[in-house]
Coordinates of C-alpha atoms and ligand atoms in Angstrom, one line a residue:
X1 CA -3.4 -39.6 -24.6
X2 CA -0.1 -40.0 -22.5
X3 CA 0.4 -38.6 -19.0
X4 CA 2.3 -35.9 -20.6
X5 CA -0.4 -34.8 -23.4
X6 CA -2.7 -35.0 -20.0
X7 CA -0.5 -32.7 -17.6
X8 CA -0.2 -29.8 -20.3
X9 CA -0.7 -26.5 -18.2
X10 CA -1.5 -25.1 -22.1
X11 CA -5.6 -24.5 -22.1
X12 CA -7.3 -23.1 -25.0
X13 CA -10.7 -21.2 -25.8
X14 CA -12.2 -21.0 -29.2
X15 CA -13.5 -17.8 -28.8
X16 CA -15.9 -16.0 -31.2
X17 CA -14.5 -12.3 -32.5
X18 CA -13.3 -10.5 -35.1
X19 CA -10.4 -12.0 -36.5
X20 CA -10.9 -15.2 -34.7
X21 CA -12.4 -18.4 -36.8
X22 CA -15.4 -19.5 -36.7
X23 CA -15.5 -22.7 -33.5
X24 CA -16.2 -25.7 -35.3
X25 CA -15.3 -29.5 -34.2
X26 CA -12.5 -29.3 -36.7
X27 CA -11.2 -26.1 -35.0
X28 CA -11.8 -27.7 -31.5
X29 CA -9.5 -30.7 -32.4
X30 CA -7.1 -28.5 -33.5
X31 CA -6.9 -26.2 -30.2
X32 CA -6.8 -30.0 -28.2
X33 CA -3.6 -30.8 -30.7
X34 CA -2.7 -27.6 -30.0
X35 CA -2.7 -28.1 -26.4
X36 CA -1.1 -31.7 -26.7
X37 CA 2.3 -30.6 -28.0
X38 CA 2.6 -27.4 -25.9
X39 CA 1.7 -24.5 -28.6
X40 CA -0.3 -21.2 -28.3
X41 CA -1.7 -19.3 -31.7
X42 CA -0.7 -15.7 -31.3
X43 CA -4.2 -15.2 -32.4
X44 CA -5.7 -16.3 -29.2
X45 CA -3.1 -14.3 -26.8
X46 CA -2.2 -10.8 -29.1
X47 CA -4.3 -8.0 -27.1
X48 CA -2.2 -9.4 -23.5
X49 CA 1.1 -10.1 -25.3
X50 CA 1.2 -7.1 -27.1
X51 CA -0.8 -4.1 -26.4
X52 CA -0.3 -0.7 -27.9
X53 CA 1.4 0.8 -25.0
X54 CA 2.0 -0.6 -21.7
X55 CA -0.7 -1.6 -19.6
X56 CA 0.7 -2.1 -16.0
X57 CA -0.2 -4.9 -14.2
X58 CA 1.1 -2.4 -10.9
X59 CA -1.3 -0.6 -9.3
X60 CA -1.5 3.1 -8.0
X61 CA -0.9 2.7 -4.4
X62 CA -0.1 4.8 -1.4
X63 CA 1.8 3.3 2.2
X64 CA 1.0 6.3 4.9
X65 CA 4.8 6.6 7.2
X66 CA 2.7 6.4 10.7
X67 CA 1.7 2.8 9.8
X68 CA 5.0 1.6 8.2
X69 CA 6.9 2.7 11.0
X70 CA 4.2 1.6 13.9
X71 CA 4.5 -2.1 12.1
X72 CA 8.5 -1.8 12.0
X73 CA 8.5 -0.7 15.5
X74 CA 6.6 -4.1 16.9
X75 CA 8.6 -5.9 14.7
X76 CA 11.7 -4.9 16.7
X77 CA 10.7 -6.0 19.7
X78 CA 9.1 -9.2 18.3
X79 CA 11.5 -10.6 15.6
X80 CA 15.5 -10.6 15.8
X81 CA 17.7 -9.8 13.5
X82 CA 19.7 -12.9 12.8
X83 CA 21.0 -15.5 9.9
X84 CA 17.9 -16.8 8.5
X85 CA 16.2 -13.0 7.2
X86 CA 19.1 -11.4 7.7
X87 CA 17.4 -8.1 7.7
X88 CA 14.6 -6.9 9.6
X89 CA 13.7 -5.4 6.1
X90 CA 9.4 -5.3 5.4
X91 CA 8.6 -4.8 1.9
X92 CA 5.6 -3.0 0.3
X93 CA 4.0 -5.4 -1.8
X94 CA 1.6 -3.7 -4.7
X95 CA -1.9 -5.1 -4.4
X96 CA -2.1 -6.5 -7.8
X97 CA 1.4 -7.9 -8.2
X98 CA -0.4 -11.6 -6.3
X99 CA 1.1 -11.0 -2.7
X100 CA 4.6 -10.8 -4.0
X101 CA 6.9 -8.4 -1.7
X102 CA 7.1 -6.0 -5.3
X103 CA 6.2 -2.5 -5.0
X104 CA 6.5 -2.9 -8.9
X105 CA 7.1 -5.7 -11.8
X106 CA 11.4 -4.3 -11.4
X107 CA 11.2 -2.7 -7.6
X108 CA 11.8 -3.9 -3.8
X109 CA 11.1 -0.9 -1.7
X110 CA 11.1 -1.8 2.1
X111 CA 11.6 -0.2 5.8
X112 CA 14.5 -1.7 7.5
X113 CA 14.5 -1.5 11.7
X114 CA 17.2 -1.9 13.5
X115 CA 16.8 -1.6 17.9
X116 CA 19.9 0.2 19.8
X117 CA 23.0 -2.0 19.5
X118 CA 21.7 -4.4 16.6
X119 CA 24.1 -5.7 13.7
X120 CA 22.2 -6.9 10.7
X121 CA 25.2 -9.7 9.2
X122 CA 27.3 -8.6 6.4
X123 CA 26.5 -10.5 3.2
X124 CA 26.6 -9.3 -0.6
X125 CA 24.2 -10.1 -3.7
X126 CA 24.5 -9.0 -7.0
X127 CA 20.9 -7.3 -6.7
X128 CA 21.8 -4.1 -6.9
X129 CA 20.7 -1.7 -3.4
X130 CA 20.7 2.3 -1.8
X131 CA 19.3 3.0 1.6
X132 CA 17.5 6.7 1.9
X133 CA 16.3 8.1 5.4
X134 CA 13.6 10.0 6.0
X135 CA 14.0 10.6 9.6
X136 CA 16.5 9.6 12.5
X137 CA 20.1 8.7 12.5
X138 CA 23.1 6.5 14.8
X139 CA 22.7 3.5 12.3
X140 CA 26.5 3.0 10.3
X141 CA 26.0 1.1 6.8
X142 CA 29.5 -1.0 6.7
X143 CA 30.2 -1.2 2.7
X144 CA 33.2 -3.2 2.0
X145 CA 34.7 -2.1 5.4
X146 CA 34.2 1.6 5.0
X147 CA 31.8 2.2 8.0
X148 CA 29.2 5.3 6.2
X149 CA 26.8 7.2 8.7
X150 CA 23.3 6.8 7.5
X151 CA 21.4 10.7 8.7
X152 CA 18.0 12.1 8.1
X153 CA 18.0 13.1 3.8
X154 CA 21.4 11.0 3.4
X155 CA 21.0 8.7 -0.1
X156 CA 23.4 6.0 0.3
X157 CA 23.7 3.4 -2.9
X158 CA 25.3 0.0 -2.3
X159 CA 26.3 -1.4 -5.7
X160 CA 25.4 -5.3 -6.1
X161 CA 28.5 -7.6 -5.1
X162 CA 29.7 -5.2 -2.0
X163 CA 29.9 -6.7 1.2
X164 CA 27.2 -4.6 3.6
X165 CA 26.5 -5.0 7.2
X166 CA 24.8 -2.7 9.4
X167 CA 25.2 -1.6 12.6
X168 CA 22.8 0.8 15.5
X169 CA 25.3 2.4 17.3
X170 CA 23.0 4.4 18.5
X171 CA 20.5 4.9 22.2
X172 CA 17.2 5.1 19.9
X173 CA 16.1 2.3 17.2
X174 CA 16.3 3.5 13.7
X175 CA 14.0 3.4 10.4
X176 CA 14.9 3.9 7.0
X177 CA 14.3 2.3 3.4
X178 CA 15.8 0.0 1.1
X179 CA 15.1 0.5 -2.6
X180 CA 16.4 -2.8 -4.7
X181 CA 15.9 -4.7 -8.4
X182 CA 15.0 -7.8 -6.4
X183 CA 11.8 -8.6 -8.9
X184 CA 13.7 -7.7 -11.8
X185 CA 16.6 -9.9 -11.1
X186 CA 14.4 -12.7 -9.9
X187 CA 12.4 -12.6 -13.1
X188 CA 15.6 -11.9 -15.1
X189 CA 17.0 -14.8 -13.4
X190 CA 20.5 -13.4 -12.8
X191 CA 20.7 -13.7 -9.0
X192 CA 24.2 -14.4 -6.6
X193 CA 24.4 -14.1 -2.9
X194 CA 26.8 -15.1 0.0
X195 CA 27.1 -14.5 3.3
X196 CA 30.2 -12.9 5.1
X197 CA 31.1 -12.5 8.5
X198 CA 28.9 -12.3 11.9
X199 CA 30.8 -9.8 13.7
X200 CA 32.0 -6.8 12.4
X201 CA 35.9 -5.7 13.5
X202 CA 35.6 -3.2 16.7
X203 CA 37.1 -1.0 13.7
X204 CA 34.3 -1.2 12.0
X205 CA 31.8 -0.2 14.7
X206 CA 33.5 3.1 16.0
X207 CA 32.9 5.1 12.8
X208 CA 34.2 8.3 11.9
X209 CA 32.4 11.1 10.6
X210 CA 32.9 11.2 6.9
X211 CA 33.5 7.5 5.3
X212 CA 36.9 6.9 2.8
X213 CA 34.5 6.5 0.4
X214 CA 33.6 10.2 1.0
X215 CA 36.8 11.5 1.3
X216 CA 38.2 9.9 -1.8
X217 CA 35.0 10.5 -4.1
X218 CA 32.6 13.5 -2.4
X219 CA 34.3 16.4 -3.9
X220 CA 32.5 17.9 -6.1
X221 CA 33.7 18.1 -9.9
X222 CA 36.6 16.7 -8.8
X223 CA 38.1 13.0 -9.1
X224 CA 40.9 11.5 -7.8
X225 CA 43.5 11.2 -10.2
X226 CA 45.2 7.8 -9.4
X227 CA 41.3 6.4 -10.6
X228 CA 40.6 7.4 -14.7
X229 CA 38.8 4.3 -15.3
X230 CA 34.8 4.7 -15.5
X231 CA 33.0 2.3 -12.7
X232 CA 29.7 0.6 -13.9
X233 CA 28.2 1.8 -10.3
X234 CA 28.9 4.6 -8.5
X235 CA 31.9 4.9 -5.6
X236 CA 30.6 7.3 -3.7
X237 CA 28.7 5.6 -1.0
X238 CA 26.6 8.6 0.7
X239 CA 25.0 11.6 -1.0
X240 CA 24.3 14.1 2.2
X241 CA 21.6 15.8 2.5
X242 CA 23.6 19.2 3.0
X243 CA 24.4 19.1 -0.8
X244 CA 21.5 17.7 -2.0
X245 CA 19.3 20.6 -0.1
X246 CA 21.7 23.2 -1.3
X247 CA 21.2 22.3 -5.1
X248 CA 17.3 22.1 -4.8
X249 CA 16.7 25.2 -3.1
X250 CA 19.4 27.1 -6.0
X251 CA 17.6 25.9 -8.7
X252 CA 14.2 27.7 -7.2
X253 CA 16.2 30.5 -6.6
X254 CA 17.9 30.8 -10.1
X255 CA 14.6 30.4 -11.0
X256 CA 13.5 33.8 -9.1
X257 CA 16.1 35.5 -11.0
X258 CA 15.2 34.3 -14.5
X259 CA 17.3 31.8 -15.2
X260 CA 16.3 28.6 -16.8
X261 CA 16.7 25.8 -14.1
X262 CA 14.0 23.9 -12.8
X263 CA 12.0 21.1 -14.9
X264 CA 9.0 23.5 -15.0
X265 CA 7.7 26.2 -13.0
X266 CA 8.3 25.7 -9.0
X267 CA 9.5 22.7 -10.3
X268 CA 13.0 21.5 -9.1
X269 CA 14.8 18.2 -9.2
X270 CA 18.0 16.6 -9.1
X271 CA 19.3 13.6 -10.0
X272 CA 21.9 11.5 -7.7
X273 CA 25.1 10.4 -10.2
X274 CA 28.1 7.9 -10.3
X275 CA 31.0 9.9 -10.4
X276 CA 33.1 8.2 -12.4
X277 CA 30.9 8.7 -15.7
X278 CA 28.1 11.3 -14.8
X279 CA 25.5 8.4 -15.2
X280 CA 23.3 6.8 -12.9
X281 CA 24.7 5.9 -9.3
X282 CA 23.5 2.4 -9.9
X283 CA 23.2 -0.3 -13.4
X284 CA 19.3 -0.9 -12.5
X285 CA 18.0 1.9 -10.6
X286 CA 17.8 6.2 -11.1
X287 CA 17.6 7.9 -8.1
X288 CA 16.2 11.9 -7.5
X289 CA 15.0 14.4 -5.5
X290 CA 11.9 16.8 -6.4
X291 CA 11.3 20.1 -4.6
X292 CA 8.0 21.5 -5.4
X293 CA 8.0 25.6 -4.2
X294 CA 4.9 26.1 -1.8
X295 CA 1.4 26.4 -4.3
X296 CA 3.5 24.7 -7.7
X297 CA 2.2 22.0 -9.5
X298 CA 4.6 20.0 -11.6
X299 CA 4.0 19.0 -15.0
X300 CA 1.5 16.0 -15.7
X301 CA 3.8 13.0 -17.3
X302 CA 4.2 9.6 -17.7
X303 CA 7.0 7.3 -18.4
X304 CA 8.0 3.7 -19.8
X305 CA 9.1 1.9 -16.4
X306 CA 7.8 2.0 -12.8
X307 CA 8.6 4.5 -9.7
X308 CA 8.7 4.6 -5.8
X309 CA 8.6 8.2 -4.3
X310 CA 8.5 8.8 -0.3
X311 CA 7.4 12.4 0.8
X312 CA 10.6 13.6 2.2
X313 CA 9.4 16.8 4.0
X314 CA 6.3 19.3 3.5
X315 CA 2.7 18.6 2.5
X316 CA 1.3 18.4 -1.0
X317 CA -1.1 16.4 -3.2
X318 CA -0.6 13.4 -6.1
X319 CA -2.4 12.1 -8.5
X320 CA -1.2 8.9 -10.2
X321 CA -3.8 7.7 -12.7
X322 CA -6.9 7.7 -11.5
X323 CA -5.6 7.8 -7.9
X324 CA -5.5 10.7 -5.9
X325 CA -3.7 11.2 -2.1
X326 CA -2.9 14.1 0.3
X327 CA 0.7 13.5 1.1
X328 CA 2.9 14.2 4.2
X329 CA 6.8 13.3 5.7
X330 CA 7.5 9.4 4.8
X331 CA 4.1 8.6 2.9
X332 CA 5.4 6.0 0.1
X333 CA 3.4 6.1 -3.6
X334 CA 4.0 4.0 -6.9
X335 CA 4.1 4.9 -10.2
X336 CA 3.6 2.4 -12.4
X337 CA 4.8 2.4 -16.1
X338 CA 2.8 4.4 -18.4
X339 CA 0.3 6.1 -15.9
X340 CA 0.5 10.0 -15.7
X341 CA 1.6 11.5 -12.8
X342 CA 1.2 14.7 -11.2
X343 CA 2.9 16.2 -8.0
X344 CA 1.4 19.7 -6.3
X345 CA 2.7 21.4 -3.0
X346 CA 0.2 22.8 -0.7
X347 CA 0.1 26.5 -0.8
X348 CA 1.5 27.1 3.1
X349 CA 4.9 24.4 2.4
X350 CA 7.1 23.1 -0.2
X351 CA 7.3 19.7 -0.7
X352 CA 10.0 17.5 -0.9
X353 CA 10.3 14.2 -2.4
X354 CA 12.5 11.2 -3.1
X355 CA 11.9 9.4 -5.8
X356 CA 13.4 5.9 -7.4
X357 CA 13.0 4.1 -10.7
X358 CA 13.9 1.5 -12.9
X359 CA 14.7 3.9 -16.3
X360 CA 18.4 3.0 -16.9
X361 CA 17.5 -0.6 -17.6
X362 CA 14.6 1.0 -20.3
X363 CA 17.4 3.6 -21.5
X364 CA 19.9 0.2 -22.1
X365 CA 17.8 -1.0 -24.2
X366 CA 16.7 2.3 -25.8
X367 CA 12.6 1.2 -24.7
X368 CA 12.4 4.4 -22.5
X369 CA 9.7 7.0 -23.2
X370 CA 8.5 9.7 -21.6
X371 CA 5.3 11.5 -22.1
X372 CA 4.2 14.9 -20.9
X373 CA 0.5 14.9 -21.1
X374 CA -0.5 18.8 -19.7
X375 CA 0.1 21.5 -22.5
X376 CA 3.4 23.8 -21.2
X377 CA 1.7 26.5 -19.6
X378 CA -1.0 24.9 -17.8
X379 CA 1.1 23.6 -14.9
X380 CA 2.9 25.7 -12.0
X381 CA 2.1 28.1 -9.3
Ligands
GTQ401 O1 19.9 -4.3 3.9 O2 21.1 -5.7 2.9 O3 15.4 -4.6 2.2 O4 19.9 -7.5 1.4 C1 16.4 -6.4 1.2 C2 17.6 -7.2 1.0 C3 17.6 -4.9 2.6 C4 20.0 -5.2 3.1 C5 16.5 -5.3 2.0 C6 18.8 -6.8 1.6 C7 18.8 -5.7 2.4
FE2_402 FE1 21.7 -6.8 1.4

């Protein structure tokens, strides 16, 4: 045997079964061959490889705000913010995905801390990025130079390949979350990064209220004309809370007056979209929000490809599989891909939620399913 043949990481069982051969010394040399030149029989790997639907490695699991932010808050006084992390960014890493910072096989979700007059460096990737904030505010996200105000409900995408930097103008330190495809691009692979400048321009740092970005893109149903040409991300580089508040609590009160607008009863959502062709604000990732009226219990579903929600605002209840949690303000869940889900309000609130996933890449490659798995009828207040 060469040092090769003995090296080969390939190990094979016979295993007794139906549909597997009967072990035998011939069959044994043959696995040992097998394992020599680097091959593996589809008949010893088929239920893993391919299973009749997905069976997520992810698990169900639940990060309560009061700790994340309690962790993130000793962090800033412990660890700077400098050129080796760049970020004082700590990722939720799903207990079965082997320590890997993966809140799913496709998603990064992390809290990002920054203390009263930190910069975090500008650099750009091609891993595609948002922040959302679920409470607090004076932190400016700098995205190719336009300096955008980050505010309690703001959803702020950052396309892969922008320059970002960000900066605490603020007297307080600040938390908020980063959803990315880190895991997706690292299996896929596909990966670029570079780092820019140290120090932001004194331009930079004295921000104005609404960002060019905003002003050029944040009207809505209206584009400027001097850009026709579709952009594979979206422009617009903060989705305020104002609007998306406004549009939640009309569709539950269209709802009231009998029309047809939320997903089911006391059910509302919304999703955030790239301007420039009514799509997805970013390639990789779909963004929403979910309002569940106080007492409503959203449809039971379940869908190819993996979610992150945080608990914006109210109180409620989730099940995800076979996991069940009483939510409040900031709590961070997963979905993973093909396990039902069901969302419920508590009777005294409504509950609000954010909510990121992985679909478009499914719906690229036209492997997106969902499944609702109540009968209509069975779910709301
Ligand atoms: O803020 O630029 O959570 O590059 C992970 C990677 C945040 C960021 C993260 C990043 C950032
Ligand atoms: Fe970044």
């Amino acid at each position: 045997m060469t040092q090769e043949n003995a090296l080969s990481p390939v190990r094979l069982k016979m295993q007794a079964g139906p549909g597997q051969p009967d072990p035998s010394p011939e069959l044994e040399r043959l696995y040992r061959g097998f394992e020599q030149e680097l091959l593996v029989p589809l008949w010893t790997e088929i239920g893993d490889l391919m299973p009749p639907h997905p069976r997520s490695k992810a698990t169900a699991h639940l990060w309560r705000w009061e700790r994340l932010v309690d962790l993130a808050s000793q962090a800033g006084r412990l660890v700077p913010v400098g050129r080796g992390g760049e970020r004082r960014a700590i990722a939720l890493a799903n207990p079965s995905l082997g320590g890997k910072p993966y809140a799913t096989p496709t998603l990064w979700a992390a809290i990002q801390y920054l203390m009263p007059g930190e910069n975090a460096p500008e650099h750009r990737h091609s891993q595609h990025a948002f922040r959302f904030v679920v409470e607090g505010e004076g932190v400016w996200t700098v995205v190719g130079g336009d300096a955008v105000r980050m505010s309690r409900g703001d959803f702020l995408p950052q396309a892969g390949m922008n320059w970002h930097a960000h900066h605490n103008a603020a007297t307080e330190p600040m938390a908020w979350i980063d959803g990315l495809d880190i895991p997706f691009s690292y299996y896929t692979e596909s990966q670029f990064f570079e780092f820019g400048r140290h120090q932001l321009s004194a331009a930079e740092l004295t921000t104005p209220e609404r960002s060019v970005s905003e002003r050029l893109w944040g009207h809505p149903g209206l584009r400027p004309a001097s850009r026709p040409e579709p952009t594979p991300a979206t422009p617009l580089l903060a989705y305020r809370w104002v609007d998306t508040d406004r549009a939640l609590s009309d569709q539950l009160a269209l709802e009231r007056e009998g029309h047809a607008a939320t997903l089911s009863p006391g059910h509302a959502a919304v999703r955030f979209t790239n301007p420039t062709n009514g799509r997805d604000v970013l390639p990789t990732i779909r963004t929403e929000m979910h309002r569940l009226r106080a007492g409503a219990r959203s449809r039971t579903w379940r869908e190819v490809g993996s979610s992150v929600f945080q608990v914006f605002e109210g109180r409620g209840t989730v099940q995800v599989g076979e996991r069940r949690w009483s939510v409040s303000r900031g709590d961070m869940f997963v979905m993973p891909s093909w396990v039902p889900l069901c969302l419920q309000a508590d009777a005294d609130t409504d509950l609000d939620l954010f909510r990121f996933g992985d679909a478009p890449i499914f719906e690229a490659i036209h492997a997106h399913r969902t499944q609702v798995d109540d009968a209509p009828g069975t779910s709301g207040a």
